[in-house]
Coordinates of N, CA, C and O in Angstrom, one line a residue:
X465 N 102.8 62.7 130.6 CA 103.5 62.8 131.9 C 102.8 63.9 132.7 O 102.6 65.0 132.3
X466 N 102.4 63.5 133.9 CA 101.8 64.4 134.8 C 102.8 65.1 135.8 O 103.8 64.5 136.1
X467 N 102.5 66.3 136.2 CA 103.3 67.0 137.1 C 102.5 67.3 138.4 O 101.4 68.0 138.2
X468 N 102.9 66.9 139.5 CA 102.2 67.3 140.8 C 102.8 68.6 141.3 O 104.0 68.8 141.3
X469 N 101.9 69.4 141.8 CA 102.3 70.7 142.4 C 101.9 70.6 143.9 O 100.8 70.3 144.3
X470 N 102.9 70.9 144.7 CA 102.6 70.9 146.2 C 102.3 72.4 146.5 O 103.2 73.3 146.4
X471 N 101.1 72.7 146.9 CA 100.7 74.1 147.2 C 101.1 74.5 148.6 O 101.1 73.6 149.5
X472 N 101.4 75.7 148.7 CA 101.7 76.2 150.0 C 100.5 76.3 150.8 O 99.4 76.8 150.3
X473 N 100.5 75.9 152.1 CA 99.3 76.1 153.0 C 99.7 77.0 154.1 O 100.8 76.9 154.7
X474 N 98.8 77.9 154.5 CA 99.0 78.8 155.6 C 98.8 78.2 156.9 O 99.5 78.5 157.9
X475 N 97.8 77.3 157.0 CA 97.4 76.7 158.2 C 98.0 75.3 158.3 O 98.2 74.6 157.3
X476 N 98.3 74.8 159.5 CA 98.9 73.5 159.7 C 98.0 72.4 159.1 O 96.8 72.5 159.2
X477 N 98.6 71.4 158.5 CA 97.8 70.3 157.9 C 97.2 69.5 159.0 O 97.8 69.3 160.1
X478 N 95.9 69.1 158.9 CA 95.2 68.4 160.0 C 95.9 67.1 160.4 O 95.8 66.6 161.5
X479 N 96.6 66.5 159.5 CA 97.3 65.2 159.8 C 98.6 65.4 160.5 O 98.9 64.8 161.5
X480 N 99.5 66.2 159.9 CA 100.8 66.4 160.4 C 100.9 67.5 161.5 O 101.8 67.5 162.3
X481 N 99.9 68.4 161.5 CA 100.0 69.5 162.4 C 101.0 70.6 162.0 O 101.3 71.5 162.8
X482 N 101.5 70.5 160.8 CA 102.6 71.4 160.3 C 102.2 71.9 158.9 O 101.5 71.3 158.2
X483 N 102.7 73.1 158.6 CA 102.7 73.5 157.2 C 103.6 72.6 156.4 O 104.5 72.1 156.9
X484 N 103.4 72.6 155.1 CA 104.2 71.7 154.3 C 105.7 72.1 154.2 O 106.6 71.3 154.2
X485 N 105.9 73.5 154.3 CA 107.3 74.0 154.3 C 108.0 73.6 155.6 O 109.2 73.2 155.5
X486 N 107.3 73.7 156.7 CA 107.9 73.3 158.0 C 108.2 71.8 158.0 O 109.2 71.4 158.5
X487 N 107.2 71.0 157.5 CA 107.4 69.5 157.5 C 108.7 69.2 156.6 O 109.5 68.4 157.0
X488 N 108.8 69.9 155.5 CA 109.9 69.7 154.6 C 111.2 70.0 155.2 O 112.2 69.2 155.1
X489 N 111.3 71.1 155.9 CA 112.6 71.5 156.6 C 112.9 70.5 157.7 O 114.1 70.2 158.0
X490 N 111.9 70.1 158.5 CA 112.1 69.1 159.5 C 112.7 67.8 159.0 O 113.6 67.2 159.6
X491 N 112.1 67.3 157.9 CA 112.7 66.1 157.3 C 114.1 66.3 156.8 O 115.0 65.4 157.0
X492 N 114.4 67.5 156.2 CA 115.8 67.8 155.8 C 116.7 67.8 157.0 O 117.8 67.2 157.0
X493 N 116.3 68.4 158.1 CA 117.1 68.5 159.3 C 117.3 67.1 159.9 O 118.4 66.8 160.5
X494 N 116.3 66.2 159.8 CA 116.5 64.8 160.3 C 117.6 64.1 159.5 O 118.4 63.4 160.1
X495 N 117.7 64.4 158.2 CA 118.8 63.8 157.4 C 120.2 64.4 157.8 O 121.2 63.7 157.9
X496 N 120.1 65.7 158.2 CA 121.4 66.3 158.7 C 121.8 65.7 160.0 O 123.0 65.6 160.3
X497 N 120.8 65.5 160.9 CA 121.2 64.9 162.2 C 121.9 63.5 162.0 O 122.8 63.2 162.7
X498 N 121.4 62.7 161.0 CA 122.0 61.4 160.7 C 123.4 61.6 160.2 O 124.3 60.8 160.6
X499 N 123.6 62.6 159.4 CA 124.9 62.9 158.8 C 125.9 63.2 159.9 O 127.0 62.6 160.1
X500 N 125.6 64.2 160.7 CA 126.5 64.6 161.8 C 126.6 63.6 162.9 O 127.6 63.4 163.5
X501 N 125.5 62.8 163.1 CA 125.5 61.8 164.1 C 126.5 60.7 163.7 O 127.2 60.2 164.6
X502 N 126.5 60.3 162.4 CA 127.5 59.3 162.0 C 128.9 59.8 162.2 O 129.8 59.1 162.6
X503 N 129.2 61.1 161.9 CA 130.5 61.7 162.1 C 130.9 61.7 163.6 O 132.1 61.4 164.0
X504 N 130.0 62.2 164.4 CA 130.2 62.2 165.9 C 130.5 60.8 166.4 O 131.4 60.6 167.2
X505 N 129.7 59.8 165.9 CA 129.9 58.4 166.3 C 131.3 57.9 165.9 O 132.0 57.2 166.7
X506 N 131.7 58.3 164.7 CA 133.1 57.9 164.3 C 134.1 58.5 165.2 O 135.1 57.8 165.5
X507 N 133.9 59.7 165.5 CA 134.9 60.4 166.4 C 135.0 59.7 167.7 O 136.1 59.4 168.2
X508 N 133.9 59.4 168.3 CA 133.9 58.7 169.6 C 134.5 57.3 169.6 O 135.3 57.0 170.4
X509 N 134.2 56.6 168.5 CA 134.9 55.2 168.4 C 136.4 55.4 168.2 O 137.1 54.6 168.9
X510 N 136.8 56.3 167.4 CA 138.3 56.5 167.3 C 138.9 56.9 168.6 O 140.0 56.5 168.9
X511 N 138.3 57.8 169.3 CA 138.9 58.4 170.5 C 138.9 57.3 171.6 O 139.9 57.1 172.3
X512 N 137.8 56.6 171.7 CA 137.8 55.5 172.8 C 138.8 54.4 172.5 O 139.4 53.9 173.4
X513 N 139.0 54.1 171.2 CA 139.9 53.1 170.8 C 141.4 53.5 170.8 O 142.3 52.6 170.6
X514 N 141.7 54.8 171.0 CA 143.0 55.2 170.9 C 143.6 55.3 172.3 O 142.9 55.7 173.3
X515 N 144.9 54.9 172.5 CA 145.5 54.9 173.8 C 146.2 56.3 174.1 O 146.5 56.6 175.2
X516 N 146.4 57.0 173.0 CA 147.1 58.3 173.2 C 146.4 59.4 172.4 O 146.9 59.8 171.4
X517 N 145.2 59.8 172.8 CA 144.4 60.8 172.1 C 144.7 62.2 172.6 O 144.6 62.3 173.9
X518 N 145.1 63.1 171.8 CA 145.4 64.5 172.4 C 144.1 65.2 172.8 O 143.0 65.0 172.3
X519 N 144.3 66.1 173.8 CA 143.2 67.0 174.2 C 143.1 68.2 173.3 O 144.2 68.8 173.0
X520 N 141.9 68.5 172.9 CA 141.7 69.6 171.9 C 142.2 70.9 172.5 O 142.7 71.7 171.7
X521 N 142.1 71.1 173.8 CA 142.5 72.4 174.4 C 144.0 72.6 174.2 O 144.5 73.8 174.3
X522 N 144.8 71.6 174.1 CA 146.2 71.7 174.0 C 146.7 72.0 172.5 O 147.8 72.4 172.2
X523 N 145.8 71.7 171.6 CA 146.1 71.9 170.1 C 145.3 73.0 169.4 O 145.8 73.5 168.4
X524 N 144.1 73.3 169.9 CA 143.3 74.3 169.2 C 143.2 75.6 170.0 O 143.5 75.6 171.2
X525 N 142.7 76.6 169.3 CA 142.6 77.9 169.9 C 141.2 78.1 170.6 O 140.2 78.4 170.0
X526 N 141.2 77.8 171.9 CA 139.9 77.8 172.7 C 139.3 79.3 172.7 O 138.1 79.4 172.5
X527 N 140.2 80.3 173.0 CA 139.5 81.7 173.0 C 138.9 82.0 171.7 O 137.7 82.6 171.7
X528 N 139.5 81.7 170.5 CA 138.8 82.0 169.3 C 137.5 81.2 169.1 O 136.5 81.7 168.6
X529 N 137.6 80.0 169.5 CA 136.4 79.1 169.4 C 135.3 79.6 170.3 O 134.1 79.6 170.0
X530 N 135.7 80.1 171.5 CA 134.7 80.7 172.4 C 134.0 81.9 171.8 O 132.8 82.1 171.9
X531 N 134.9 82.8 171.2 CA 134.3 84.0 170.5 C 133.4 83.5 169.4 O 132.3 84.1 169.2
X532 N 133.8 82.5 168.6 CA 132.9 82.1 167.6 C 131.6 81.5 168.1 O 130.5 81.7 167.4
X533 N 131.6 80.9 169.2 CA 130.4 80.4 169.9 C 129.4 81.5 170.2 O 128.2 81.4 169.9
X534 N 130.0 82.6 170.8 CA 129.2 83.7 171.1 C 128.6 84.4 169.9 O 127.5 84.8 169.8
X535 N 129.4 84.4 168.8 CA 129.0 85.0 167.5 C 127.8 84.3 167.0 O 126.8 84.8 166.6
X536 N 127.9 82.9 167.0 CA 126.9 82.1 166.4 C 125.6 82.1 167.2 O 124.5 82.2 166.7
X537 N 125.7 82.1 168.5 CA 124.5 82.2 169.4 C 123.8 83.5 169.2 O 122.6 83.6 169.1
X538 N 124.6 84.6 169.1 CA 124.0 85.9 168.9 C 123.3 85.9 167.5 O 122.2 86.5 167.4
X539 N 123.8 85.2 166.5 CA 123.2 85.2 165.2 C 121.9 84.5 165.3 O 120.9 84.8 164.5
X540 N 121.8 83.5 166.1 CA 120.5 82.8 166.3 C 119.4 83.7 166.9 O 118.3 83.7 166.5
X541 N 119.9 84.6 167.8 CA 119.0 85.5 168.5 C 118.5 86.5 167.4 O 117.2 86.8 167.3
X542 N 119.4 87.0 166.6 CA 119.0 88.0 165.5 C 118.1 87.3 164.5 O 117.2 88.0 163.9
X543 N 118.3 86.0 164.3 CA 117.4 85.3 163.3 C 116.0 85.2 163.9 O 115.0 85.4 163.1
X544 N 115.9 85.0 165.1 CA 114.5 84.9 165.8 C 113.9 86.3 165.7 O 112.7 86.4 165.4
X545 N 114.7 87.3 165.9 CA 114.2 88.7 165.9 C 113.7 89.1 164.5 O 112.7 89.8 164.3
X546 N 114.4 88.6 163.5 CA 114.0 88.8 162.1 C 112.6 88.2 161.8 O 111.7 88.9 161.3
X547 N 112.5 87.0 162.2 CA 111.2 86.3 162.0 C 110.1 87.0 162.9 O 108.9 87.2 162.4
X548 N 110.4 87.3 164.1 CA 109.4 88.0 165.0 C 109.0 89.4 164.4 O 107.8 89.8 164.5
X549 N 109.9 90.0 163.8 CA 109.6 91.3 163.1 C 108.6 91.2 162.0 O 107.7 92.0 161.9
X550 N 108.7 90.1 161.3 CA 107.7 89.8 160.2 C 106.3 89.5 160.8 O 105.3 89.9 160.3
X551 N 106.3 88.8 162.0 CA 105.1 88.5 162.6 C 104.3 89.7 163.1 O 103.1 89.6 163.2
X552 N 105.0 90.8 163.3 CA 104.3 92.0 163.7 C 104.3 93.1 162.6 O 104.2 94.3 162.8
X553 N 104.6 92.6 161.4 CA 104.5 93.4 160.1 C 105.5 94.6 160.1 O 105.1 95.7 159.7
X554 N 106.7 94.3 160.6 CA 107.7 95.4 160.6 C 108.8 94.9 159.7 O 109.8 94.4 160.1
X555 N 108.7 95.2 158.4 CA 109.6 94.7 157.4 C 111.0 95.4 157.5 O 112.0 94.8 157.3
X556 N 111.0 96.7 158.0 CA 112.2 97.4 158.2 C 113.1 96.7 159.3 O 114.3 96.6 159.1
X557 N 112.5 96.4 160.4 CA 113.2 95.7 161.5 C 113.7 94.3 161.0 O 114.7 93.8 161.4
X558 N 112.8 93.7 160.2 CA 113.2 92.4 159.6 C 114.5 92.5 158.9 O 115.5 91.7 159.0
X559 N 114.6 93.5 158.0 CA 115.8 93.7 157.2 C 117.0 93.9 158.1 O 118.1 93.4 157.8
X560 N 116.9 94.7 159.1 CA 118.0 95.0 160.0 C 118.5 93.7 160.7 O 119.7 93.4 160.6
X561 N 117.6 92.9 161.3 CA 118.0 91.7 162.0 C 118.5 90.7 161.1 O 119.4 89.9 161.4
X562 N 117.9 90.5 159.9 CA 118.4 89.5 158.9 C 119.8 89.9 158.4 O 120.7 89.1 158.3
X563 N 120.0 91.2 158.2 CA 121.3 91.7 157.8 C 122.3 91.4 158.9 O 123.5 91.0 158.6
X564 N 121.9 91.6 160.2 CA 122.8 91.3 161.3 C 123.2 89.8 161.4 O 124.3 89.4 161.6
X565 N 122.2 89.0 161.1 CA 122.4 87.5 161.1 C 123.4 87.2 160.0 O 124.4 86.4 160.3
X566 N 123.3 87.7 158.8 CA 124.3 87.4 157.8 C 125.6 88.0 158.1 O 126.7 87.3 157.9
X567 N 125.7 89.2 158.7 CA 127.0 89.8 159.1 C 127.7 88.9 160.1 O 128.9 88.6 160.1
X568 N 126.9 88.4 161.1 CA 127.5 87.6 162.2 C 128.0 86.3 161.6 O 129.0 85.7 162.0
X569 N 127.3 85.7 160.6 CA 127.7 84.5 160.0 C 129.0 84.7 159.2 O 129.9 83.8 159.3
X570 N 129.2 85.9 158.6 CA 130.5 86.2 157.9 C 131.6 86.3 159.0 O 132.7 85.8 158.8
X571 N 131.3 86.9 160.1 CA 132.3 87.0 161.2 C 132.7 85.6 161.6 O 133.9 85.4 161.9
X572 N 131.8 84.7 161.8 CA 132.1 83.4 162.2 C 133.1 82.8 161.2 O 134.1 82.2 161.6
X573 N 132.8 82.9 159.9 CA 133.7 82.3 158.9 C 135.1 83.0 158.9 O 136.1 82.4 158.6
X574 N 135.1 84.3 159.1 CA 136.4 85.0 159.1 C 137.3 84.6 160.3 O 138.5 84.3 160.1
X575 N 136.6 84.4 161.5 CA 137.4 83.9 162.6 C 137.9 82.5 162.3 O 139.0 82.1 162.7
X576 N 137.0 81.7 161.7 CA 137.4 80.3 161.4 C 138.6 80.3 160.3 O 139.5 79.5 160.4
X577 N 138.6 81.3 159.4 CA 139.7 81.4 158.5 C 141.0 81.7 159.2 O 142.0 81.0 158.9
X578 N 141.0 82.6 160.2 CA 142.2 82.8 160.9 C 142.7 81.6 161.7 O 143.9 81.3 161.8
X579 N 141.7 80.9 162.2 CA 142.1 79.7 163.0 C 142.7 78.6 162.0 O 143.7 78.0 162.4
X580 N 142.1 78.4 160.9 CA 142.6 77.5 159.9 C 144.0 77.9 159.4 O 144.9 77.1 159.3
X581 N 144.2 79.2 159.2 CA 145.5 79.7 158.7 C 146.6 79.5 159.7 O 147.7 79.1 159.3
X582 N 146.3 79.6 161.0 CA 147.3 79.4 162.0 C 147.7 77.9 162.0 O 148.9 77.6 162.1
X583 N 146.7 77.0 161.8 CA 147.0 75.6 161.7 C 147.9 75.3 160.5 O 148.9 74.5 160.6
X584 N 147.6 75.8 159.4 CA 148.3 75.6 158.2 C 149.8 76.1 158.3 O 150.7 75.5 157.8
X585 N 149.9 77.3 158.9 CA 151.3 77.8 159.1 C 152.1 76.9 160.0 O 153.4 76.9 159.8
X586 N 151.5 76.2 160.9 CA 152.3 75.3 161.7 C 152.3 73.8 161.1 O 152.6 72.9 161.8
X587 N 151.9 73.8 159.8 CA 151.9 72.5 159.1 C 151.0 71.4 159.7 O 151.4 70.2 159.8
X588 N 149.9 71.9 160.2 CA 148.9 70.9 160.7 C 147.8 70.8 159.6 O 147.0 71.8 159.4
X589 N 147.7 69.6 159.0 CA 146.8 69.4 158.0 C 146.0 68.1 158.3 O 146.3 67.4 159.3
X590 N 144.9 67.9 157.6 CA 144.1 66.6 157.9 C 145.0 65.4 157.8 O 144.7 64.4 158.5
X591 N 146.0 65.4 157.0 CA 146.9 64.2 156.9 C 147.9 64.1 158.0 O 148.6 63.1 158.2
X592 N 148.0 65.2 158.9 CA 149.1 65.2 159.9 C 148.8 64.2 161.0 O 149.7 63.6 161.6
X593 N 147.5 64.1 161.4 CA 147.1 63.3 162.6 C 145.6 63.0 162.5 O 144.9 63.8 161.9
X594 N 145.2 61.9 163.0 CA 143.8 61.5 163.0 C 142.9 62.6 163.7 O 141.8 62.9 163.2
X595 N 143.5 63.2 164.7 CA 142.7 64.3 165.4 C 142.4 65.4 164.4 O 141.3 66.0 164.4
X596 N 143.5 65.9 163.7 CA 143.3 67.0 162.8 C 142.4 66.6 161.6 O 141.7 67.4 161.0
X597 N 142.4 65.3 161.2 CA 141.5 64.8 160.1 C 140.1 65.0 160.6 O 139.2 65.5 159.8
X598 N 139.8 64.6 161.8 CA 138.4 64.8 162.3 C 138.1 66.3 162.5 O 137.0 66.7 162.2
X599 N 139.0 67.0 163.1 CA 138.8 68.5 163.3 C 138.5 69.2 162.0 O 137.4 69.9 161.9
X600 N 139.3 69.0 161.0 CA 139.0 69.7 159.7 C 137.7 69.2 159.0 O 137.0 69.9 158.4
X601 N 137.4 67.9 159.2 CA 136.2 67.3 158.5 C 135.0 67.9 159.2 O 134.1 68.4 158.5
X602 N 134.9 67.9 160.5 CA 133.7 68.3 161.2 C 133.5 69.8 161.1 O 132.5 70.3 160.8
X603 N 134.6 70.6 161.4 CA 134.5 72.0 161.3 C 134.3 72.5 159.9 O 133.7 73.5 159.6
X604 N 135.0 71.8 158.9 CA 134.8 72.2 157.5 C 133.4 72.0 157.0 O 132.8 72.8 156.4
X605 N 132.8 70.8 157.4 CA 131.4 70.6 157.0 C 130.5 71.5 157.7 O 129.6 72.0 157.0
X606 N 130.8 71.8 158.9 CA 129.9 72.8 159.6 C 130.1 74.2 158.9 O 129.1 74.9 158.7
X607 N 131.3 74.6 158.5 CA 131.5 75.8 157.8 C 130.7 75.9 156.5 O 130.2 77.0 156.2
X608 N 130.7 74.8 155.8 CA 129.9 74.8 154.6 C 128.4 75.0 154.9 O 127.7 75.7 154.1
X609 N 127.9 74.5 156.0 CA 126.5 74.7 156.4 C 126.3 76.2 156.7 O 125.2 76.8 156.4
X610 N 127.3 76.8 157.3 CA 127.2 78.3 157.6 C 127.1 79.0 156.3 O 126.3 79.9 156.1
X611 N 128.0 78.6 155.4 CA 128.0 79.3 154.1 C 126.6 79.1 153.4 O 126.1 80.1 152.8
X612 N 126.0 77.9 153.4 CA 124.7 77.7 152.9 C 123.7 78.6 153.5 O 122.8 79.1 152.8
X613 N 123.8 78.8 154.8 CA 122.8 79.6 155.5 C 123.0 81.1 155.1 O 122.0 81.8 155.0
X614 N 124.2 81.5 154.8 CA 124.4 82.9 154.3 C 123.7 83.1 153.0 O 123.1 84.1 152.7
X615 N 123.9 82.1 152.1 CA 123.3 82.2 150.8 C 121.7 82.3 150.9 O 121.1 83.1 150.3
X616 N 121.2 81.4 151.7 CA 119.7 81.3 151.8 C 119.2 82.6 152.5 O 118.2 83.3 152.0
X617 N 119.8 83.1 153.5 CA 119.4 84.3 154.2 C 119.6 85.5 153.4 O 118.8 86.5 153.5
X618 N 120.6 85.6 152.6 CA 120.8 86.7 151.7 C 119.7 86.7 150.6 O 119.3 87.8 150.3
X619 N 119.3 85.6 150.2 CA 118.2 85.5 149.2 C 116.9 86.1 149.8 O 116.2 86.9 149.2
X620 N 116.7 85.7 151.1 CA 115.4 86.2 151.7 C 115.6 87.7 152.1 O 114.5 88.3 152.3
X621 N 116.8 88.2 152.2 CA 117.0 89.6 152.5 C 116.8 90.4 151.3 O 116.2 91.5 151.4
X622 N 117.2 89.9 150.1 CA 117.2 90.8 148.9 C 116.1 90.3 147.9 O 115.0 90.8 148.1
X623 N 116.4 89.5 146.9 CA 115.3 89.2 145.9 C 114.1 88.5 146.5 O 113.0 88.7 146.1
X624 N 114.4 87.6 147.4 CA 113.2 86.8 148.0 C 112.2 87.6 148.8 O 111.1 87.2 148.9
X625 N 112.7 88.8 149.2 CA 111.8 89.6 150.1 C 110.6 90.2 149.3 O 109.7 90.8 149.9
X626 N 110.7 90.1 147.9 CA 109.6 90.7 147.1 C 108.3 89.9 147.4 O 107.2 90.5 147.2
X627 N 108.4 88.7 147.9 CA 107.2 87.9 148.2 C 106.4 88.6 149.3 O 105.2 88.4 149.4
X628 N 107.1 89.3 150.2 CA 106.4 90.0 151.3 C 105.2 90.9 150.8 O 104.2 91.0 151.5
X629 N 105.4 91.5 149.6 CA 104.4 92.4 149.1 C 103.1 91.7 148.6 O 102.0 92.2 148.7
X630 N 103.3 90.5 148.1 CA 102.2 89.7 147.6 C 101.6 88.7 148.5 O 100.4 88.4 148.5
X631 N 102.5 88.0 149.3 CA 102.0 87.0 150.2 C 102.9 87.0 151.5 O 103.8 86.2 151.6
X632 N 102.6 87.9 152.4 CA 103.4 88.0 153.6 C 103.4 86.8 154.5 O 104.4 86.5 155.1
X633 N 102.3 86.0 154.5 CA 102.3 84.8 155.4 C 103.2 83.8 154.8 O 103.9 83.1 155.6
X634 N 103.2 83.6 153.5 CA 104.1 82.6 152.9 C 105.6 83.0 153.1 O 106.4 82.2 153.4
X635 N 105.9 84.3 152.9 CA 107.2 84.8 153.1 C 107.7 84.6 154.6 O 108.8 84.1 154.8
X636 N 106.8 84.9 155.5 CA 107.1 84.6 156.9 C 107.4 83.2 157.2 O 108.3 82.8 157.9
X637 N 106.6 82.3 156.6 CA 106.8 80.8 156.7 C 108.2 80.4 156.2 O 108.8 79.6 156.7
X638 N 108.6 81.0 155.0 CA 109.9 80.7 154.5 C 111.0 81.1 155.4 O 112.0 80.4 155.6
X639 N 110.9 82.3 155.9 CA 111.9 82.8 156.9 C 111.9 81.9 158.1 O 113.0 81.6 158.6
X640 N 110.8 81.5 158.6 CA 110.8 80.6 159.7 C 111.5 79.3 159.4 O 112.3 78.8 160.3
X641 N 111.3 78.7 158.2 CA 112.0 77.5 157.8 C 113.5 77.7 157.8 O 114.3 76.9 158.2
X642 N 113.9 78.9 157.2 CA 115.3 79.2 157.2 C 115.9 79.4 158.6 O 117.0 79.0 158.9
X643 N 115.0 79.9 159.5 CA 115.5 80.0 160.9 C 115.7 78.7 161.6 O 116.6 78.5 162.3
X644 N 114.8 77.7 161.2 CA 115.0 76.4 161.8 C 116.3 75.8 161.4 O 117.1 75.2 162.2
X645 N 116.7 76.0 160.1 CA 118.0 75.5 159.6 C 119.1 76.2 160.3 O 120.1 75.6 160.8
X646 N 119.0 77.5 160.5 CA 120.0 78.3 161.1 C 120.2 77.8 162.6 O 121.4 77.8 163.1
X647 N 119.1 77.6 163.3 CA 119.3 77.1 164.7 C 119.9 75.7 164.7 O 120.7 75.4 165.7
X648 N 119.7 74.9 163.7 CA 120.3 73.6 163.7 C 121.9 73.8 163.5 O 122.6 73.1 164.2
X649 N 122.3 74.7 162.6 CA 123.7 75.0 162.4 C 124.3 75.5 163.7 O 125.4 75.0 164.1
X650 N 123.6 76.3 164.5 CA 124.0 76.8 165.8 C 124.2 75.6 166.7 O 125.2 75.5 167.5
X651 N 123.2 74.7 166.7 CA 123.2 73.6 167.7 C 124.4 72.6 167.4 O 125.0 72.1 168.3
X652 N 124.7 72.4 166.1 CA 125.8 71.5 165.8 C 127.1 72.1 166.3 O 127.9 71.4 166.9
X653 N 127.2 73.4 166.2 CA 128.5 74.0 166.8 C 128.5 73.9 168.3 O 129.6 73.7 168.8
X654 N 127.4 74.0 168.9 CA 127.4 73.9 170.4 C 127.8 72.5 170.8 O 128.4 72.3 171.9
X655 N 127.6 71.5 170.0 CA 128.2 70.1 170.2 C 129.6 70.1 169.9 O 130.4 69.5 170.5
X656 N 130.0 70.7 168.7 CA 131.4 70.6 168.2 C 132.3 71.3 169.2 O 133.5 70.8 169.4
X657 N 131.9 72.4 169.7 CA 132.9 73.2 170.6 C 133.4 72.4 171.8 O 134.6 72.3 171.9
X658 N 132.6 71.9 172.6 CA 133.2 71.1 173.8 C 133.8 69.8 173.3 O 134.9 69.5 173.9
X659 N 133.3 69.1 172.3 CA 133.8 67.8 171.9 C 135.2 68.0 171.4 O 136.1 67.2 171.7
X660 N 135.4 69.0 170.5 CA 136.7 69.2 169.9 C 137.7 70.0 170.6 O 138.9 69.8 170.7
X661 N 137.2 71.1 171.3 CA 138.1 72.1 171.8 C 138.3 71.9 173.3 O 139.4 72.3 173.8
X662 N 137.4 71.3 174.1 CA 137.5 71.3 175.5 C 137.9 70.0 176.1 O 138.5 69.9 177.1
X663 N 137.4 68.9 175.4 CA 137.6 67.5 176.0 C 138.9 66.9 175.6 O 139.4 67.2 174.5

């Protein structure tokens, strides 16, 4: 039985124009787009077919969601700053900005926890109404992606950062791939916020 090893490449592949890590994360994100695309499409079909669909602004906490939007966008900025710090060989600044990214992601989840708690206190569950079923499904799945980003970024902040000493270019590439994922999570929320809370 043979085992194939995919070697890390520093320079973009002449055929794809990408490093193999970047190509891998783009393919993964394409599958994520299909997943969320199917859910968004389901939401649109249900809403268009319903004669009495509630407005999200009358049921959900728009100020908290607005705050969460600002938190997530800021975390995307700190993620870019973390990667940019590695590009100029400043590992100390990288640790600061990556730590900020993780902290902001936790803030997002804490705010979402309070939002969910308020809904549960008023007996609003996924089984209460189709709107809440969609709301909890989309925001819950997005929250799991935020949690996944926290795990990955924490790995690159702590044990994974040892790679910086032996192969800084590979480590920078890994952080860049993690950043692409994080920006995708941010982008999904930017779609979720107006669709669920404002329309």
